[in-house]
């Protein structure tokens, strides 16, 4: 059996439908299914993507039309092929029940369009608006898990450390086992403000594969985080086996933003973004009363140190989206793509000479530093992203 490594981003939102109806209110309107597929295949160079608003009936209709036109093709082992990329159908759902005590986002994935439709019909009866993204479902978390598993789906808690709407976020329980049936969790998504070294401080996460996804709200944000997954082929069934680390299939590398680039790494004032003590009731600089606790501090609060050996995990490679690189403007970015093909080729394979010829030496050196994990960063917090420090 031959296994191949594939680039995968499993958390991409739909901004709007072909008729202009909104899906994810905060996402770009040009983030349609068709545009996402074209961007992922032709510019990003991804091999597999997860659309997590596929429960929306008009999104399903758009996909059905692509299949009828012969532009997309259902795969025997699950997933839908579009050019070089495989589409995995999913839904992001908000939980709030007697156990979690605060909103938690989860990701549910299904093998094919028929199963997605069956789930959507069940889901529509338990939310207020099935045409929108990330809706609150009015059932217990474990009821949702059981339904997903009944349909052969994957269940993954989303961006688990962000201060809002996550498993370990503000006002939520401190334990996965308090909210979910642990055996029905297939993996966990880390989010933009944490990495493997931070997450593995939480002992109860030891059994689970760590995922790094973009949570893209615009086309350019696709693949700002992703992973390299070893599979026999890019299909739903192979993804399922990789999350279980079956017969050599597995995540072999996480490419995630340095946590300092995330919006919620540090504890800061929500107004002036200056670093503050989370116990403060008021910002000493601007007087604002909202202090947003950073992911780094939250993990320290809930971490449990044990003598138990940690499982072997794939390397977490600190990565920055190309748009974060200083001096890399839109024209230079387009020139790189025009000359070298896709982002994945630029980030992983292009030689220094190729990069210089398509941009300049400064940009080439920044890309190579990112490839080596040696970029320097200024930390973000309170909803404000960090940035690459080009002076170091």
Short mmCIF file of C-alpha atoms in Angstrom, two decimals:
data_model
loop_
_atom_site.label_atom_id
_atom_site.label_comp_id
_atom_site.label_asym_id
_atom_site.label_seq_id
_atom_site.Cartn_x
_atom_site.Cartn_y
_atom_site.Cartn_z
CA UNK A 1 0.00 0.00 0.00
CA UNK A 2 1.41 3.37 -1.06
CA UNK A 3 0.73 6.35 1.19
CA UNK A 4 1.05 9.97 0.09
CA UNK A 5 1.16 13.25 2.03
CA UNK A 6 -1.66 15.72 1.31
CA UNK A 7 -2.21 19.35 2.36
CA UNK A 8 -5.54 19.73 4.18
CA UNK A 9 -7.59 22.65 5.60
CA UNK A 10 -10.86 21.47 7.16
CA UNK A 11 -12.47 24.69 8.41
CA UNK A 12 -13.64 27.07 5.68
CA UNK A 13 -16.83 29.14 5.87
CA UNK A 14 -19.33 30.03 3.18
CA UNK A 15 -19.94 33.78 3.06
CA UNK A 16 -22.87 33.77 0.67
CA UNK A 17 -24.87 31.78 -1.85
CA UNK A 18 -25.00 32.31 -5.65
CA UNK A 19 -28.24 34.29 -5.19
CA UNK A 20 -26.54 36.63 -2.71
CA UNK A 21 -28.05 35.29 0.51
CA UNK A 22 -25.71 35.43 3.53
CA UNK A 23 -24.51 32.24 5.25
CA UNK A 24 -21.70 33.26 7.61
CA UNK A 25 -22.66 36.86 8.38
CA UNK A 26 -19.08 37.94 9.21
CA UNK A 27 -17.55 36.29 6.12
CA UNK A 28 -16.87 37.80 2.71
CA UNK A 29 -19.79 37.59 0.26
CA UNK A 30 -17.50 36.27 -2.50
CA UNK A 31 -16.74 33.25 -0.30
CA UNK A 32 -19.12 31.04 -2.28
CA UNK A 33 -18.68 27.30 -2.63
CA UNK A 34 -17.56 27.57 -6.26
CA UNK A 35 -15.07 30.35 -5.50
CA UNK A 36 -13.64 28.42 -2.55
CA UNK A 37 -13.10 25.30 -4.65
CA UNK A 38 -11.35 27.29 -7.38
CA UNK A 39 -9.16 29.18 -4.89
CA UNK A 40 -8.18 26.01 -3.00
CA UNK A 41 -7.34 24.09 -6.18
CA UNK A 42 -5.70 26.72 -8.37
CA UNK A 43 -4.09 29.24 -6.04
CA UNK A 44 -3.65 27.64 -2.62
CA UNK A 45 -2.65 24.21 -3.94
CA UNK A 46 -4.54 22.28 -1.26
CA UNK A 47 -5.48 18.63 -1.73
CA UNK A 48 -8.46 18.48 0.64
CA UNK A 49 -10.75 21.11 2.17
CA UNK A 50 -13.63 21.06 4.63
CA UNK A 51 -16.60 23.36 4.03
CA UNK A 52 -18.32 23.72 7.39
CA UNK A 53 -21.54 25.39 6.18
CA UNK A 54 -22.63 22.51 3.94
CA UNK A 55 -25.85 22.06 5.94
CA UNK A 56 -27.33 25.10 4.14
CA UNK A 57 -29.85 23.95 1.48
CA UNK A 58 -28.73 26.48 -1.15
CA UNK A 59 -25.08 25.44 -0.69
CA UNK A 60 -26.15 21.85 -1.29
CA UNK A 61 -28.02 22.94 -4.42
CA UNK A 62 -24.90 24.74 -5.72
CA UNK A 63 -22.87 21.57 -5.19
CA UNK A 64 -25.52 19.44 -6.87
CA UNK A 65 -25.38 21.72 -9.92
CA UNK A 66 -21.57 21.39 -10.07
CA UNK A 67 -22.00 17.60 -10.06
CA UNK A 68 -24.65 17.73 -12.80
CA UNK A 69 -22.35 19.90 -14.94
CA UNK A 70 -19.53 17.38 -14.50
CA UNK A 71 -17.32 19.88 -12.66
CA UNK A 72 -17.48 17.92 -9.38
CA UNK A 73 -17.61 14.17 -8.82
CA UNK A 74 -18.60 12.14 -5.74
CA UNK A 75 -15.86 9.71 -4.71
CA UNK A 76 -16.57 6.04 -3.84
CA UNK A 77 -14.85 6.37 -0.44
CA UNK A 78 -16.46 9.68 0.44
CA UNK A 79 -15.76 13.28 -0.38
CA UNK A 80 -16.33 15.11 -3.67
CA UNK A 81 -13.58 15.72 -6.20
CA UNK A 82 -13.17 19.13 -7.86
CA UNK A 83 -10.08 19.43 -10.05
CA UNK A 84 -7.14 18.57 -7.75
CA UNK A 85 -9.00 19.11 -4.46
CA UNK A 86 -11.36 16.87 -2.46
CA UNK A 87 -14.27 18.54 -0.71
CA UNK A 88 -15.36 17.22 2.70
CA UNK A 89 -18.87 18.32 3.72
CA UNK A 90 -19.28 19.65 7.24
CA UNK A 91 -21.21 21.89 9.60
CA UNK A 92 -20.09 24.18 12.44
CA UNK A 93 -22.63 24.13 15.28
CA UNK A 94 -22.97 26.06 18.52
CA UNK A 95 -23.73 24.13 21.72
CA UNK A 96 -25.08 25.55 24.95
CA UNK A 97 -26.52 23.03 27.39
CA UNK A 98 -26.59 22.28 31.10
CA UNK A 99 -23.07 20.84 30.96
CA UNK A 100 -21.03 23.33 28.95
CA UNK A 101 -22.49 26.48 30.64
CA UNK A 102 -21.41 28.63 27.72
CA UNK A 103 -21.36 28.48 23.91
CA UNK A 104 -19.05 25.87 22.37
CA UNK A 105 -18.46 25.48 18.64
CA UNK A 106 -18.04 22.01 17.18
CA UNK A 107 -17.38 20.66 13.67
CA UNK A 108 -19.34 17.75 12.22
CA UNK A 109 -18.32 16.12 8.92
CA UNK A 110 -20.14 13.61 6.70
CA UNK A 111 -19.05 11.32 3.86
CA UNK A 112 -21.38 12.40 1.05
CA UNK A 113 -24.11 14.78 -0.05
CA UNK A 114 -26.95 12.35 0.71
CA UNK A 115 -25.81 11.91 4.32
CA UNK A 116 -25.31 15.66 4.66
CA UNK A 117 -28.90 16.21 3.53
CA UNK A 118 -30.22 13.67 6.06
CA UNK A 119 -28.30 15.45 8.82
CA UNK A 120 -29.49 18.89 7.61
CA UNK A 121 -33.14 17.82 7.86
CA UNK A 122 -32.58 16.63 11.44
CA UNK A 123 -30.58 19.76 12.27
CA UNK A 124 -33.17 22.14 10.76
CA UNK A 125 -35.74 21.00 13.32
CA UNK A 126 -33.43 21.93 16.20
CA UNK A 127 -32.10 25.37 15.18
CA UNK A 128 -33.79 28.68 14.42
CA UNK A 129 -32.34 29.23 10.93
CA UNK A 130 -30.79 26.41 8.89
CA UNK A 131 -29.69 28.86 6.16
CA UNK A 132 -27.07 30.47 8.41
CA UNK A 133 -23.70 29.32 9.77
CA UNK A 134 -22.77 28.34 13.33
CA UNK A 135 -26.32 28.18 14.66
CA UNK A 136 -27.14 27.23 18.23
CA UNK A 137 -28.67 23.75 18.41
CA UNK A 138 -31.25 23.03 21.06
CA UNK A 139 -30.17 19.54 22.09
CA UNK A 140 -27.69 18.11 24.56
CA UNK A 141 -24.10 17.86 23.29
CA UNK A 142 -24.07 14.08 23.54
CA UNK A 143 -27.34 13.81 21.59
CA UNK A 144 -25.62 15.68 18.76
CA UNK A 145 -22.58 13.40 19.01
CA UNK A 146 -24.75 10.31 18.81
CA UNK A 147 -26.58 11.60 15.74
CA UNK A 148 -23.31 12.39 13.98
CA UNK A 149 -21.99 8.90 14.72
CA UNK A 150 -25.27 7.28 13.63
CA UNK A 151 -24.67 8.84 10.20
CA UNK A 152 -21.00 7.77 10.03
CA UNK A 153 -19.77 11.30 10.73
CA UNK A 154 -16.75 12.86 12.41
CA UNK A 155 -17.15 15.01 15.53
CA UNK A 156 -14.45 17.60 16.35
CA UNK A 157 -14.55 20.41 18.95
CA UNK A 158 -13.51 23.64 17.20
CA UNK A 159 -10.79 26.20 18.13
CA UNK A 160 -10.81 24.77 21.64
CA UNK A 161 -8.82 27.52 23.42
CA UNK A 162 -10.24 30.77 22.05
CA UNK A 163 -11.77 32.91 24.84
CA UNK A 164 -15.20 32.86 23.23
CA UNK A 165 -17.32 29.94 21.99
CA UNK A 166 -14.88 27.14 22.68
CA UNK A 167 -14.43 24.13 24.95
CA UNK A 168 -11.89 25.79 27.26
CA UNK A 169 -13.07 29.36 26.70
CA UNK A 170 -14.58 31.99 28.93
CA UNK A 171 -17.37 30.78 31.20
CA UNK A 172 -17.21 27.20 29.95
CA UNK A 173 -16.45 24.02 31.85
CA UNK A 174 -12.82 23.03 32.37
CA UNK A 175 -13.14 19.48 31.12
CA UNK A 176 -13.94 17.76 27.85
CA UNK A 177 -15.46 14.87 29.77
CA UNK A 178 -17.94 17.22 31.47
CA UNK A 179 -19.43 18.16 28.11
CA UNK A 180 -18.87 15.32 25.64
CA UNK A 181 -18.78 11.55 25.43
CA UNK A 182 -14.99 11.22 25.01
CA UNK A 183 -15.20 8.09 22.86
CA UNK A 184 -17.31 9.99 20.30
CA UNK A 185 -14.70 12.74 19.76
CA UNK A 186 -12.50 12.11 16.70
CA UNK A 187 -9.96 14.96 17.04
CA UNK A 188 -9.66 18.49 18.42
CA UNK A 189 -8.95 21.72 16.55
CA UNK A 190 -6.40 23.93 18.29
CA UNK A 191 -7.26 27.36 16.88
CA UNK A 192 -5.05 30.29 15.93
CA UNK A 193 -3.71 31.22 19.38
CA UNK A 194 -2.30 27.87 20.51
CA UNK A 195 0.07 25.18 19.30
CA UNK A 196 0.92 21.58 20.17
CA UNK A 197 3.28 22.48 23.02
CA UNK A 198 0.51 24.46 24.68
CA UNK A 199 -2.30 21.96 24.05
CA UNK A 200 -0.43 18.91 25.26
CA UNK A 201 -0.32 20.45 28.74
CA UNK A 202 -3.97 19.34 29.00
CA UNK A 203 -3.75 15.66 29.92
CA UNK A 204 -7.29 14.77 28.79
CA UNK A 205 -6.39 15.75 25.21
CA UNK A 206 -3.71 13.05 24.98
CA UNK A 207 -5.89 10.54 23.07
CA UNK A 208 -6.82 12.96 20.30
CA UNK A 209 -5.22 14.02 17.03
CA UNK A 210 -4.55 17.78 16.91
CA UNK A 211 -5.82 19.68 13.86
CA UNK A 212 -4.79 23.12 12.61
CA UNK A 213 -7.30 24.76 10.26
CA UNK A 214 -7.81 28.25 8.89
CA UNK A 215 -11.37 29.09 10.04
CA UNK A 216 -11.34 31.18 6.86
CA UNK A 217 -13.81 34.07 6.55
CA UNK A 218 -12.36 35.24 3.21
CA UNK A 219 -10.66 33.63 0.22
CA UNK A 220 -7.21 34.91 1.15
CA UNK A 221 -7.49 33.41 4.67
CA UNK A 222 -7.84 29.86 3.31
CA UNK A 223 -4.81 27.78 4.42
CA UNK A 224 -3.53 30.34 6.93
CA UNK A 225 -3.37 27.14 9.02
CA UNK A 226 -3.42 23.59 7.63
CA UNK A 227 -1.91 20.16 8.09
CA UNK A 228 -0.10 17.55 6.07
CA UNK A 229 -1.94 14.22 6.30
CA UNK A 230 -0.59 10.86 5.13
CA UNK A 231 -3.29 8.84 3.36
CA UNK A 232 -3.75 6.31 0.59
CA UNK A 233 -5.94 8.80 -1.28
CA UNK A 234 -7.66 12.11 -0.44
CA UNK A 235 -11.09 10.73 0.54
CA UNK A 236 -13.38 10.92 3.55
CA UNK A 237 -12.67 7.33 4.55
CA UNK A 238 -8.91 7.89 4.45
CA UNK A 239 -9.28 11.07 6.52
CA UNK A 240 -11.22 9.06 9.09
CA UNK A 241 -8.43 6.45 9.24
CA UNK A 242 -5.76 9.16 9.52
CA UNK A 243 -7.46 10.72 12.55
CA UNK A 244 -7.41 7.25 14.12
CA UNK A 245 -3.74 6.78 13.06
CA UNK A 246 -4.56 3.48 11.36
CA UNK A 247 -1.99 1.50 9.32
CA UNK A 248 0.42 4.39 8.76
CA UNK A 249 -2.20 6.99 8.01
CA UNK A 250 -1.79 10.06 10.23
CA UNK A 251 -1.18 13.78 10.49
CA UNK A 252 2.55 14.14 9.77
CA UNK A 253 2.88 17.91 10.30
CA UNK A 254 0.78 20.81 11.60
CA UNK A 255 1.40 24.13 9.90
CA UNK A 256 -0.03 26.69 12.28
CA UNK A 257 0.43 30.35 12.95
CA UNK A 258 2.81 31.07 15.78
CA UNK A 259 0.41 31.48 18.73
CA UNK A 260 1.68 35.03 19.17
CA UNK A 261 0.06 35.90 15.83
CA UNK A 262 -3.37 34.83 17.08
CA UNK A 263 -5.96 37.36 18.20
CA UNK A 264 -6.17 35.96 21.71
CA UNK A 265 -2.65 34.93 22.74
CA UNK A 266 -2.03 37.62 25.38
CA UNK A 267 -4.30 38.99 28.13
CA UNK A 268 -5.06 42.58 27.08
CA UNK A 269 -7.49 45.46 27.47
CA UNK A 270 -10.25 45.05 24.85
CA UNK A 271 -10.05 48.74 23.96
CA UNK A 272 -6.40 49.86 23.92
CA UNK A 273 -4.92 46.32 23.51
CA UNK A 274 -2.22 46.93 26.12
CA UNK A 275 -1.14 43.83 28.05
CA UNK A 276 -2.90 43.60 31.41
CA UNK A 277 -3.40 41.33 34.43
CA UNK A 278 -6.58 39.29 33.94
CA UNK A 279 -7.53 39.96 37.58
CA UNK A 280 -7.74 43.72 36.94
CA UNK A 281 -11.23 45.18 36.97
CA UNK A 282 -10.25 48.23 34.91
CA UNK A 283 -7.47 49.09 32.46
CA UNK A 284 -5.00 51.42 34.19
CA UNK A 285 -4.22 53.17 30.90
CA UNK A 286 -7.60 53.86 29.29
CA UNK A 287 -10.05 52.98 32.05
CA UNK A 288 -11.93 50.39 29.99
CA UNK A 289 -13.55 47.65 32.09
CA UNK A 290 -13.22 44.67 29.77
CA UNK A 291 -10.00 42.64 30.09
CA UNK A 292 -9.79 39.68 27.68
CA UNK A 293 -7.90 36.73 29.12
CA UNK A 294 -5.33 35.33 26.68
CA UNK A 295 -5.09 31.70 25.60
CA UNK A 296 -1.60 31.41 27.08
CA UNK A 297 -2.90 32.34 30.55
CA UNK A 298 -6.03 30.20 30.20
CA UNK A 299 -3.97 27.10 29.43
CA UNK A 300 -1.79 27.72 32.49
CA UNK A 301 -4.94 27.83 34.62
CA UNK A 302 -6.32 24.49 33.46
CA UNK A 303 -3.13 22.54 32.75
CA UNK A 304 -2.25 19.54 34.86
CA UNK A 305 1.36 18.40 35.01
CA UNK A 306 1.86 14.63 35.36
CA UNK A 307 4.73 12.21 35.18
CA UNK A 308 3.00 10.24 32.43
CA UNK A 309 5.03 10.22 29.17
CA UNK A 310 3.55 12.36 26.42
CA UNK A 311 2.51 10.69 23.17
CA UNK A 312 4.62 11.24 20.10
CA UNK A 313 3.09 14.01 18.02
CA UNK A 314 3.92 15.40 14.59
CA UNK A 315 6.01 18.57 14.40
CA UNK A 316 4.10 21.83 14.78
CA UNK A 317 5.72 24.19 12.30
CA UNK A 318 5.23 27.86 13.13
CA UNK A 319 3.89 29.41 10.01
CA UNK A 320 2.54 32.81 8.94
CA UNK A 321 0.07 33.52 6.14
CA UNK A 322 1.86 35.08 3.18
CA UNK A 323 -0.16 38.28 3.61
CA UNK A 324 1.52 38.74 7.03
CA UNK A 325 4.99 39.01 5.52
CA UNK A 326 6.26 42.62 5.57
CA UNK A 327 6.67 44.20 2.11
CA UNK A 328 4.75 41.42 0.36
CA UNK A 329 2.00 43.43 -1.29
CA UNK A 330 -0.81 42.21 -3.58
CA UNK A 331 1.20 42.74 -6.79
CA UNK A 332 4.20 40.77 -5.52
CA UNK A 333 1.91 38.01 -4.25
CA UNK A 334 0.23 37.73 -7.67
CA UNK A 335 3.65 37.68 -9.36
CA UNK A 336 4.75 34.81 -7.13
CA UNK A 337 1.63 32.82 -8.01
CA UNK A 338 1.92 33.63 -11.70
CA UNK A 339 5.53 32.46 -11.83
CA UNK A 340 5.53 29.58 -9.34
CA UNK A 341 1.98 28.17 -9.34
CA UNK A 342 0.43 27.74 -5.88
CA UNK A 343 1.01 28.84 -2.29
CA UNK A 344 1.86 25.30 -1.24
CA UNK A 345 4.64 25.16 -3.83
CA UNK A 346 5.93 28.59 -2.80
CA UNK A 347 5.92 27.74 0.91
CA UNK A 348 7.29 24.20 0.70
CA UNK A 349 9.22 23.58 -2.50
CA UNK A 350 10.39 26.69 -4.35
CA UNK A 351 14.13 27.28 -4.31
CA UNK A 352 15.67 30.54 -3.10
CA UNK A 353 16.57 31.39 -6.69
CA UNK A 354 12.97 30.85 -7.83
CA UNK A 355 11.66 33.00 -5.00
CA UNK A 356 14.10 35.84 -5.73
CA UNK A 357 13.29 35.78 -9.45
CA UNK A 358 9.56 35.95 -8.73
CA UNK A 359 9.81 38.61 -5.98
CA UNK A 360 13.02 39.95 -4.40
CA UNK A 361 15.70 38.80 -1.98
CA UNK A 362 13.99 40.25 1.12
CA UNK A 363 10.74 38.38 0.43
CA UNK A 364 12.64 35.22 -0.47
CA UNK A 365 14.54 35.31 2.83
CA UNK A 366 11.31 35.83 4.82
CA UNK A 367 9.68 32.83 3.13
CA UNK A 368 12.74 30.69 3.80
CA UNK A 369 12.83 31.83 7.45
CA UNK A 370 9.17 30.86 7.76
CA UNK A 371 9.93 27.47 6.22
CA UNK A 372 12.67 26.99 8.84
CA UNK A 373 10.49 28.29 11.70
CA UNK A 374 12.85 31.17 12.54
CA UNK A 375 10.64 34.23 12.00
CA UNK A 376 10.19 36.66 14.92
CA UNK A 377 6.75 37.91 16.01
CA UNK A 378 4.96 40.61 18.00
CA UNK A 379 2.15 39.02 20.05
CA UNK A 380 -1.54 39.75 19.54
CA UNK A 381 -4.45 39.70 21.99
CA UNK A 382 -7.99 40.84 22.73
CA UNK A 383 -9.15 40.33 19.14
CA UNK A 384 -6.13 42.02 17.52
CA UNK A 385 -3.77 39.86 15.49
CA UNK A 386 -0.03 39.78 16.13
CA UNK A 387 2.43 40.47 13.34
CA UNK A 388 5.72 39.36 11.88
CA UNK A 389 8.59 41.45 13.22
CA UNK A 390 10.68 42.35 10.19
CA UNK A 391 13.33 44.10 12.28
CA UNK A 392 14.65 40.80 13.69
#
